[in-house]
Coordinates of C-alpha atoms and ligand atoms in Angstrom, one line a residue:
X1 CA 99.5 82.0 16.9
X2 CA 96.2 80.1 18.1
X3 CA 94.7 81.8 20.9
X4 CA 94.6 79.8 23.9
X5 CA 91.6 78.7 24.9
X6 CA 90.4 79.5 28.7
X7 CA 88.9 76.3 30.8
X8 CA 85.7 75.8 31.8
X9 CA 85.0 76.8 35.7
X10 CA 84.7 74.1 37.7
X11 CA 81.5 74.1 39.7
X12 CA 80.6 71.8 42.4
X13 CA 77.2 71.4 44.1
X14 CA 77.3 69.5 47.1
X15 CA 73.8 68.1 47.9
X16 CA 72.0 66.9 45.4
X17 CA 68.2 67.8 47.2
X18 CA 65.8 70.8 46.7
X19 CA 68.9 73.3 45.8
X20 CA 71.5 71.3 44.5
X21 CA 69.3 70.0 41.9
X22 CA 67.5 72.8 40.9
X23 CA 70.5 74.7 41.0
X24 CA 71.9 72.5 38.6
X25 CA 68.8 72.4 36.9
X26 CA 68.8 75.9 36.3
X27 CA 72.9 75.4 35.7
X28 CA 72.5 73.2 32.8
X29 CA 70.1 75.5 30.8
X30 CA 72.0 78.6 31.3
X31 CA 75.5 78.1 30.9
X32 CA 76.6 78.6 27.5
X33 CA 78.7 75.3 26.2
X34 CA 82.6 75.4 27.3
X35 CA 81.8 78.0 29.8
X36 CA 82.0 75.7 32.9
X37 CA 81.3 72.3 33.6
X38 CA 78.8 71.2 37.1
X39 CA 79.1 68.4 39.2
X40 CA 76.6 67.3 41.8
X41 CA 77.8 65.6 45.0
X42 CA 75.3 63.0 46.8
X43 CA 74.7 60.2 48.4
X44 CA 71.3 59.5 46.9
X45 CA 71.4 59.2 43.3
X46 CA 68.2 60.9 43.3
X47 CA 66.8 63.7 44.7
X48 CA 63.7 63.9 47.1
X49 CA 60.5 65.9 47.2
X50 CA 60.1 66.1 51.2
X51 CA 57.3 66.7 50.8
X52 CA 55.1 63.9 49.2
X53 CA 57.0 62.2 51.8
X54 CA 53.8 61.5 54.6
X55 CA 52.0 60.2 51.6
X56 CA 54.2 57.8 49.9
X57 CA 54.6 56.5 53.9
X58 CA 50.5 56.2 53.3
X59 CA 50.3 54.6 49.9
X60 CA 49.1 57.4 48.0
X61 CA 51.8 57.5 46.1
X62 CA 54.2 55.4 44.6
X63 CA 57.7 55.9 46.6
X64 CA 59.3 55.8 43.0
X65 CA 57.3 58.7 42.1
X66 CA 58.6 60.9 44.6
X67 CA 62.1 61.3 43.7
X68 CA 63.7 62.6 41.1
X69 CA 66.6 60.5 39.4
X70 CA 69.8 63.0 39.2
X71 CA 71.7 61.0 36.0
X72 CA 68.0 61.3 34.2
X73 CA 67.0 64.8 34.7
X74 CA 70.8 66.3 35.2
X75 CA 72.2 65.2 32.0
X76 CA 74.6 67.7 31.1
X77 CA 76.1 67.5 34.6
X78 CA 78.5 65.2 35.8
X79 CA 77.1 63.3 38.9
X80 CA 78.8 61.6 41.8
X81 CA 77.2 59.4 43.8
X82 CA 79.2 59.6 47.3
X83 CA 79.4 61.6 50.6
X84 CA 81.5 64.7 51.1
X85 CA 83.3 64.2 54.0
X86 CA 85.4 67.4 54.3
X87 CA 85.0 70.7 52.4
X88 CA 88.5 72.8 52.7
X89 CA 88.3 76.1 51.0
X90 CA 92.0 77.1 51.7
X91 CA 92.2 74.5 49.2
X92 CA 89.4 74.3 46.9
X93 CA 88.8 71.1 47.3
X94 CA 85.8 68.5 48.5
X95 CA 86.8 65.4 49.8
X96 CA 83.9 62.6 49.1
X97 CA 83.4 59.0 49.9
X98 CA 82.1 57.2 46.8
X99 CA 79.2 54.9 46.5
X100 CA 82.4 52.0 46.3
X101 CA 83.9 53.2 49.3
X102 CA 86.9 54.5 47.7
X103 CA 87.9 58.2 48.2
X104 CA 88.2 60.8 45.9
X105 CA 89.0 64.7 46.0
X106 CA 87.1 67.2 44.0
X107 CA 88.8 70.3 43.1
X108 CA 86.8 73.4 42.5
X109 CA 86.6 77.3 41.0
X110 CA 82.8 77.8 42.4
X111 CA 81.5 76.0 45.5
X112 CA 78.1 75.3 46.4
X113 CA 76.8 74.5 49.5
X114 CA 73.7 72.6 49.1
X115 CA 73.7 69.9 52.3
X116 CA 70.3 70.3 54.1
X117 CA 69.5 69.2 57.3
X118 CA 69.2 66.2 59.6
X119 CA 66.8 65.9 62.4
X120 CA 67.2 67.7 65.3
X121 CA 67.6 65.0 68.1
X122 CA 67.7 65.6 71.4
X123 CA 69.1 63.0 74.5
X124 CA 66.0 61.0 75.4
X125 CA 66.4 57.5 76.4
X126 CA 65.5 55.1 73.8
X127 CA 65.3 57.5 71.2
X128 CA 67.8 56.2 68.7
X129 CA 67.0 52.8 69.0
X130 CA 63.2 53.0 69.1
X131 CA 62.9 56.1 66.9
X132 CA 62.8 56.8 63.0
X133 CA 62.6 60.0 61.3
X134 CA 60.8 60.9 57.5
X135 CA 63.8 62.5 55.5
X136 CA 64.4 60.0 53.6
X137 CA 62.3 57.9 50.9
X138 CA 63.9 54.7 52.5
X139 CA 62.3 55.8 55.9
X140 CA 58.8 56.1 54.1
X141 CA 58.6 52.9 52.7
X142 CA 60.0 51.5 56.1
X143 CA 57.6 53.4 58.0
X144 CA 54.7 52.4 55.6
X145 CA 55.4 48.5 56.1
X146 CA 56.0 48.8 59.8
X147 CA 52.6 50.1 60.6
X148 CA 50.4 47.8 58.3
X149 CA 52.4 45.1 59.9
X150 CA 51.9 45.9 63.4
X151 CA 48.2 45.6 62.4
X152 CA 48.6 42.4 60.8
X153 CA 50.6 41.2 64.3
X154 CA 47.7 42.4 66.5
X155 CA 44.8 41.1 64.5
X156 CA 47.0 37.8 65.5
X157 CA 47.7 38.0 68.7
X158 CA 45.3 36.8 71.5
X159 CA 47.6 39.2 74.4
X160 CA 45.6 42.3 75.3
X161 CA 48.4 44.0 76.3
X162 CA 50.7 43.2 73.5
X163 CA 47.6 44.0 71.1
X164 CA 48.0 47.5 72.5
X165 CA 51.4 47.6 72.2
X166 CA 51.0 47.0 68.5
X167 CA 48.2 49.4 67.9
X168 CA 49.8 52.6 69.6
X169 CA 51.4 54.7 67.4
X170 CA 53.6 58.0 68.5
X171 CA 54.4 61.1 66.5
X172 CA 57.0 63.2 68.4
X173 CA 56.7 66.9 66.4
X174 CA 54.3 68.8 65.6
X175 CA 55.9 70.8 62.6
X176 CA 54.0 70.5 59.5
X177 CA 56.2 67.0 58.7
X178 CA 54.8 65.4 61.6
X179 CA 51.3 66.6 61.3
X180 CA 51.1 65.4 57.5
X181 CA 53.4 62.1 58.7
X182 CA 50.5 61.1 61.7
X183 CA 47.1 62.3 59.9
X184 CA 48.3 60.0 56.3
X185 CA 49.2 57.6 58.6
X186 CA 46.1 57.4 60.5
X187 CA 43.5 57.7 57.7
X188 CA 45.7 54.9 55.7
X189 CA 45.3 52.7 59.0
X190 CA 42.1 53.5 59.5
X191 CA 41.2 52.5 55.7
X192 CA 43.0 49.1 56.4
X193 CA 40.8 48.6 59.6
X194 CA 38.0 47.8 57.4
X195 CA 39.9 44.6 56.5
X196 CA 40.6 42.8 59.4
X197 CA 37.7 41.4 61.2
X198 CA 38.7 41.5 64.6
X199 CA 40.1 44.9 64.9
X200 CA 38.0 48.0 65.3
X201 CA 39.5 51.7 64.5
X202 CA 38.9 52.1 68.0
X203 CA 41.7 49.8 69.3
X204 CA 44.2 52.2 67.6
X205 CA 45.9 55.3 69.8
X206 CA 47.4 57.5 67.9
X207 CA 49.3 60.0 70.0
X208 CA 50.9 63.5 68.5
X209 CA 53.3 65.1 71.5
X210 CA 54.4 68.7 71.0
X211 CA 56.7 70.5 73.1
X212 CA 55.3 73.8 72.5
X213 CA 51.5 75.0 73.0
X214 CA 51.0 74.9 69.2
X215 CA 51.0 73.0 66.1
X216 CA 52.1 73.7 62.5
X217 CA 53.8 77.4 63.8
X218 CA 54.1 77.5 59.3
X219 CA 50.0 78.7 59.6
X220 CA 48.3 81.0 61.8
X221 CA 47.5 80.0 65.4
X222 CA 43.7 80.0 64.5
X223 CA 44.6 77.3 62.0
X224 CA 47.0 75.5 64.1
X225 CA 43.7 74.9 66.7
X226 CA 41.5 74.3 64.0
X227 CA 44.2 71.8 63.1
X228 CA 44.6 69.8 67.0
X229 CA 40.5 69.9 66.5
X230 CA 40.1 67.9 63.5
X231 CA 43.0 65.3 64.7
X232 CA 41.0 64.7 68.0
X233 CA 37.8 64.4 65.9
X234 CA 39.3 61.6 64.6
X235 CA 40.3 60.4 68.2
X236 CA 44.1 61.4 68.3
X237 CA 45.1 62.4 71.4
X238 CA 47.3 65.1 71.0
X239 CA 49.7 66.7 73.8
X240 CA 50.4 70.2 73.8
X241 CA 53.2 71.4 76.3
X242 CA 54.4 68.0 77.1
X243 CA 58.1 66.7 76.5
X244 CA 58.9 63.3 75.7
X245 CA 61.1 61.9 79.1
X246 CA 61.6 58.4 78.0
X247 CA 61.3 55.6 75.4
X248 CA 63.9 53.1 76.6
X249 CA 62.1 49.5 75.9
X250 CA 59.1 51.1 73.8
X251 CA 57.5 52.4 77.3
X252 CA 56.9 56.1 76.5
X253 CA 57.1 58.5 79.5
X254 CA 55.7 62.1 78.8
X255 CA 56.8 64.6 81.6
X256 CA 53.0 65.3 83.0
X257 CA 53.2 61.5 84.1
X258 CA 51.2 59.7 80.9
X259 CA 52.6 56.5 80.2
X260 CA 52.4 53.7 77.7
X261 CA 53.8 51.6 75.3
X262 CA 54.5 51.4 72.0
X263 CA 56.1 49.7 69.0
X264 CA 56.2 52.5 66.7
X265 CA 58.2 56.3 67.2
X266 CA 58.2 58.8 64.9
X267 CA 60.5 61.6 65.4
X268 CA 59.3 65.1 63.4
X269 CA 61.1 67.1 66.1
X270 CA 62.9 69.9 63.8
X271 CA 65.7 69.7 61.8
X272 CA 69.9 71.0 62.3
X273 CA 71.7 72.0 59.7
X274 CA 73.9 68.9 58.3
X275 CA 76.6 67.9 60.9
X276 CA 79.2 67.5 57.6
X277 CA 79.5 71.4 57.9
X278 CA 81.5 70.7 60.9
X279 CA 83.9 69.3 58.6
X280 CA 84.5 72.2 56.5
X281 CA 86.7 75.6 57.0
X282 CA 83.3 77.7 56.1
X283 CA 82.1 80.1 58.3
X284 CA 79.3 79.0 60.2
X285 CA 76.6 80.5 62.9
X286 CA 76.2 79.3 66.2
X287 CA 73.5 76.7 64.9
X288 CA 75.9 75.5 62.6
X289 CA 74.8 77.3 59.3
X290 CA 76.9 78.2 57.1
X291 CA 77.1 82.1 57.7
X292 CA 75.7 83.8 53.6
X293 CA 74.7 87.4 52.6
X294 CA 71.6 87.7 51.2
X295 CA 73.5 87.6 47.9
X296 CA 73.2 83.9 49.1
X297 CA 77.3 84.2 49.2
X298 CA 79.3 82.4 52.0
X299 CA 81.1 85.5 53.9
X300 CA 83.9 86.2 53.2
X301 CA 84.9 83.7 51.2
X302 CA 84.2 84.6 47.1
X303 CA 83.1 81.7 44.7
X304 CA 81.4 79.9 47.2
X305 CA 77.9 79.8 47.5
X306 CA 75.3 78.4 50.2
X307 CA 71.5 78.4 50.2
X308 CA 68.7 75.8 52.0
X309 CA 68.5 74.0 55.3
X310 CA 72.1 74.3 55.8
X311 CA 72.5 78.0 55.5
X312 CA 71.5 80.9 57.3
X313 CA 70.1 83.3 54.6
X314 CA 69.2 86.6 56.1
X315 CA 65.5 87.0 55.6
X316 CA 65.2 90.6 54.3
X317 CA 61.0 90.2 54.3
X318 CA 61.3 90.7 58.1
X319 CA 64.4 92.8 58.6
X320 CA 62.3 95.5 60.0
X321 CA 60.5 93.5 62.8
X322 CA 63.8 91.6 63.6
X323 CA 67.1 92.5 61.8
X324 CA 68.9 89.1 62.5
X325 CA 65.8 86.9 60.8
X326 CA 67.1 84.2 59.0
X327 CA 65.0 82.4 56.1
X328 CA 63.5 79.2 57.9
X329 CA 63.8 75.7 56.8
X330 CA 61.5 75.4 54.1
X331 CA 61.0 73.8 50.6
X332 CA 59.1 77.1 49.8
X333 CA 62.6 79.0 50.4
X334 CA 64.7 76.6 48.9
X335 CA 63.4 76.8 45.5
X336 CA 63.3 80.2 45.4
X337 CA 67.2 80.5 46.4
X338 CA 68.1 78.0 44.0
X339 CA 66.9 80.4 41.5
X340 CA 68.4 83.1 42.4
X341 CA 71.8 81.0 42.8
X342 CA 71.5 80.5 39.4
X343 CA 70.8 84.1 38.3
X344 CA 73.8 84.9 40.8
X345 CA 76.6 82.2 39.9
X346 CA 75.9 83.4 36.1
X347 CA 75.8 87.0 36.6
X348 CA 79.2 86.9 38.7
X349 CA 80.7 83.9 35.9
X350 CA 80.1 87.0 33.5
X351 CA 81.2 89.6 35.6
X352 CA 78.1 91.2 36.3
X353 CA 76.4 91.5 39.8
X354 CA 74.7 89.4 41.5
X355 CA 71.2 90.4 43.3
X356 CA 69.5 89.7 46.9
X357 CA 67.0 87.0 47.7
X358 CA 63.9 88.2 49.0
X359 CA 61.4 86.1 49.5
X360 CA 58.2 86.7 51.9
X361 CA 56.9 83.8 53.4
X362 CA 53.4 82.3 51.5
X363 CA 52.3 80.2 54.8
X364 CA 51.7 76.8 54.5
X365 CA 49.2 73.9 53.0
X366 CA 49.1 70.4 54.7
X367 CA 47.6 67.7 53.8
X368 CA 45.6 65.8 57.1
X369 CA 44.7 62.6 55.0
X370 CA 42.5 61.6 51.9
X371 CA 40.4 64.9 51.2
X372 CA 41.2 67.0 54.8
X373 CA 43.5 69.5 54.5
X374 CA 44.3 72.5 56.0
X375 CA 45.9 75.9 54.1
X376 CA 47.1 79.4 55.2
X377 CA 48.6 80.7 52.1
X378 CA 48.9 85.1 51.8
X379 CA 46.4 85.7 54.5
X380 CA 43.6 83.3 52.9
X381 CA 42.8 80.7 55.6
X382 CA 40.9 77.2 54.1
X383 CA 40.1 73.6 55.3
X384 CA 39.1 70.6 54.5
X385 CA 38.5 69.3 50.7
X386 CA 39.4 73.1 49.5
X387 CA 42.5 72.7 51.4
X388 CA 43.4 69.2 50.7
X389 CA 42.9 70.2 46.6
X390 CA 45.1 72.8 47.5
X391 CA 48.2 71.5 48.9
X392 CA 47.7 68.3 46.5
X393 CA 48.0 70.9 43.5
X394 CA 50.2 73.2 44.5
X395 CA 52.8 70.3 45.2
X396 CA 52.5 68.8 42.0
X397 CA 53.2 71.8 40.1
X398 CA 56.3 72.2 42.0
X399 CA 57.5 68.5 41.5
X400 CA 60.4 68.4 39.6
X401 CA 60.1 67.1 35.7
X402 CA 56.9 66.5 34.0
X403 CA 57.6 63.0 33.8
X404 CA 56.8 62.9 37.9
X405 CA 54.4 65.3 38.0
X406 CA 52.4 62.8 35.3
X407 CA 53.5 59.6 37.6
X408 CA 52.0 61.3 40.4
X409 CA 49.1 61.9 38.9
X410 CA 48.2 58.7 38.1
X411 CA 48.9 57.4 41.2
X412 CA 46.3 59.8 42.6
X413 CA 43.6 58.9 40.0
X414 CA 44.3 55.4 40.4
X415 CA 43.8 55.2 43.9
X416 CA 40.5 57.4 43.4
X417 CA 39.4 54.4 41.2
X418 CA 41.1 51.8 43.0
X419 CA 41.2 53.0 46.7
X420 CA 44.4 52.4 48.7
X421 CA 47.0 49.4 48.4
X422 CA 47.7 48.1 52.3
X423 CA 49.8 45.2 51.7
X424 CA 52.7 45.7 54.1
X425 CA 56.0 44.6 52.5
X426 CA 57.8 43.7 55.3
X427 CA 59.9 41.0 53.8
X428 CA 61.9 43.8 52.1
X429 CA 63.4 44.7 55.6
X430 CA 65.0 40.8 55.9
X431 CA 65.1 39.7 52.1
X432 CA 67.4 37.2 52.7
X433 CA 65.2 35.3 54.8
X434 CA 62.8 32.8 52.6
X435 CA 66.1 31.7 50.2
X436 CA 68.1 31.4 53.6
X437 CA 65.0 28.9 55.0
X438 CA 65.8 27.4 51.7
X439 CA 69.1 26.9 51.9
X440 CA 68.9 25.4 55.4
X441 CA 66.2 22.9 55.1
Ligands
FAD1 C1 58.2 65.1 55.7 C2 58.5 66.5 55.2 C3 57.6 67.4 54.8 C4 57.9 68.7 54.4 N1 56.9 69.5 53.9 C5 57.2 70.7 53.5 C6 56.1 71.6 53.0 O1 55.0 71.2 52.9 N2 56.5 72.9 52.6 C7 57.8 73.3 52.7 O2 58.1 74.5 52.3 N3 58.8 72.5 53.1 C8 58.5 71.2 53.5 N4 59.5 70.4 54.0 C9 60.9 71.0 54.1 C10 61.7 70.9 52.8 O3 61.6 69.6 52.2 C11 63.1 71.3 53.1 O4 63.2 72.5 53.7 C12 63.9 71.2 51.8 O5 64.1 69.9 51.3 C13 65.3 71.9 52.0 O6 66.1 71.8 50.8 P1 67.7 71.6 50.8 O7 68.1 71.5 49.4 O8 68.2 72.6 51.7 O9 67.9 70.2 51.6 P2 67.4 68.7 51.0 O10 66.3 68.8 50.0 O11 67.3 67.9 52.2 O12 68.8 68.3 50.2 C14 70.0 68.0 50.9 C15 70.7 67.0 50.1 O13 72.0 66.8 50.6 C16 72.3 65.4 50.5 N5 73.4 65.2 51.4 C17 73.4 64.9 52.8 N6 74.6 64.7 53.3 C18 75.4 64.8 52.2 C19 76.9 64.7 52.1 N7 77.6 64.5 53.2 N8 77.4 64.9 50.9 C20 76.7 65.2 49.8 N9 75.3 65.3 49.9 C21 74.7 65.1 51.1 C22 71.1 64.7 50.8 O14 71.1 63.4 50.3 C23 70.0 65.6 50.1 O15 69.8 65.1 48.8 C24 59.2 69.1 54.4 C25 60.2 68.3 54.9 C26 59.9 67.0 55.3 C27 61.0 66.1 55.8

């Protein structure tokens, strides 16, 4: 008699980001053939390095170049391009929303967990109609045209007061997404200055409001002030200490009484863990992270697997100094944990055991704008160009695929050659417009 043949375990990864696709990455190359098949749940049919976000929003680098297609690098997964809606362990299944709009429930042996985060909002007046956040490549492109063209609008305008308006740009956050997001931002508008004969770099006011006393908490507080020197240097005003009251109408109201408009909000004010969680029967903590061992395991509930901004990882580096530490939001963890995912969801596929993630916190590089930096990295504290190389090279090295890290590359090198593009695209935000005028006159 034949022997029967066992099937392949069904894994799903739901978020397709930092973990899901490096999970699946690591997935893809480990699993012997027939042993189980992967599918990757998201939205995006790509995935996004966060990171090289603030400079594709400054035209450093080609918004293409920062994301990684999921069909093209994941091609011995099975991708789905949809939302999960509902997760319900009890049983096994995810419930997604396809890019078509039609529904369709995935049924599952392992799970993983692999949603991220959103930004952290809070109820400010104005906020979500004036404010945009930089998760998303779609936000960077947006945010990228909506500047330039507010320069373009007051180099036309004869209204002082509008002009200001135009040229007063906000940055509500000072985590080390906001401080990359403003200083790119700044030294790209800056650069464009040069080009419009009746502005001066002066008549910009870029403003950076932090509700804590410090900056960038990823570096050392010595770095942090080195930071908030070098960004007033440059004539930012930043607020330390100060809360954000309103921004209904573009009129910003910071709670030690500073008022004043503005067309453009950025928000950078931390992230939550993905709301979608809500949705699911999986334990979570009470900041709504899924609840995991350090074996990166969702307790108490075997085969499923959670690791990233979504999941509260204890963060055995610092058990000693604080016994509940979880791992914090970082791209720096989320690699790492996607490794060990791997190693873990194999080990246990072949009945072996699966190890902790330990990782000890590097620190931080930032990038503060064409050749400033800033780096804290194991204790060794530099700035400026040093820095800048830095965090440009380590972040190529960990872009995923060769193919981006070589697109990136040449972006960089052609920009050396050919300094910055700032054409603002705005028509892409109404593209309908020009053949509509067409069609009507
Ligand atoms: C501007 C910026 C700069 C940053 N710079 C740094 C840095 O310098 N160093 C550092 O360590 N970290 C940095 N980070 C943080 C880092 O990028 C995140 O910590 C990291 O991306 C987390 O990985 P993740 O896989 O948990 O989430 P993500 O990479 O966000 O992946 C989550 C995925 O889930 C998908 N998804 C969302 N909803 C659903 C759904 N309902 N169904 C299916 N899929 C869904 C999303 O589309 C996304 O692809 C930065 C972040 C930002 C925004």
């Amino acid at each position: 008699m034949a022997a029967v043949k066992s099937q392949p375990t069904r894994i799903v990864i739901v978020g397709g980001g930092y973990v899901g696709m490096y999970t699946a990455l690591g997935l893809q190359s480990k699993l012997r053939s027939g042993e189980a098949s992967v599918t990757v749940v998201d939205p995006q049919p790509h995935m996004t390095y966060q990171p090289f976000l603030p400079e594709a929003a400054a035209g450093s680098i080609e918004p293409r170049h920062v994301v990684a297609p999921l069909r093209k690098v994941l091609k011995r997964c099975h991708v789905v391009t949809g939302r999960a809606t509902k997760i319900e362990h009890a049983s096994k299944t995810v419930t997604v929303e396809t890019a078509d709009g039609h529904i369709e429930t995935l049924e599952y042996d392992v799970l993983v967990s692999a949603l991220g985060s959103v930004a952290r909002t809070l109820p400010i007046p104005g906020l979500a109609e004036r404010g945009i956040g930089v998760k998303t490549i779609g936000e960077a492109i947006y945010i990228r045209n909506h500047v330039l063209s507010r320069l373009d609008q007051a180099s036309s305008t004869d209204d002082p007061e509008l002009r200001k308006r135009l040229l007063s740009f906000v940055v509500i956050g000072g985590g080390y997404a906001g401080i990359e997001t403003l200083a790119e931002l700044e030294d790209m508008s800056r650069y464009a200055m040069r080009y419009y004969s009746n502005l001066e770099p002066e008549d910009m006011n870029w403003v950076l409001v932090e509700a804590t006393g410090r900056i960038m908490p990823e570096v050392s507080a010595k770095m942090g002030v080195y930071t908030v020197q070098q960004l007033e240097k440059r004539g930012i005003t930043v607020f330390l200490d100060t809360r954000v009251k309103s921004l209904e109408g573009g009129h910003v109201v910071l709670d030690d009484g500073t008022e004043f408009d503005s067309d453009t909000v950025i928000w950078t004010a931390g992230v939550k863990a993905n709301p979608v969680l809500r949705n699911t029967d999986l334990p979570l903590d009470e900041r709504g992270r899924v609840r995991c061992t350090a074996k990166l395991q969702v307790e108490g509930l075997p085969g499923v697997w959670s690791a990233g901004d979504c999941s509260a990882v204890p963060d055995l580096s610092r058990t000693e100094e604080d016994p509940n530490a979880t791992c914090s939001p970082s791209a720096q963890h989320a690699v790492r944990q996607a490794k060990q995912l791997v190693k873990n969801i194999v080990a246990v596929q072949r009945g072996k055991e699966p190890q902790d993630y330990v990782h000890k916190y590097a620190g931080s590089v930032a990038g503060l704008g064409l050749y400033k930096g800033v780096a804290d990295v194991y204790g060794i504290k530099l700035k400026g160009f040093v820095a800048w190389f830095m965090h440009r090279s380590y972040h190529v090295s960990r872009m995923p695929t060769f193919n981006r890290k070589f697109r990136v590359v040449v972006d960089w090198t052609l920009a050396l050659v050919s300094g910055r593009e700032i054409v603002a695209l705005g028509q892409i935000n109404n593209p309908k417009a020009e053949f509509d005028y067409a069609t009507k006159s």
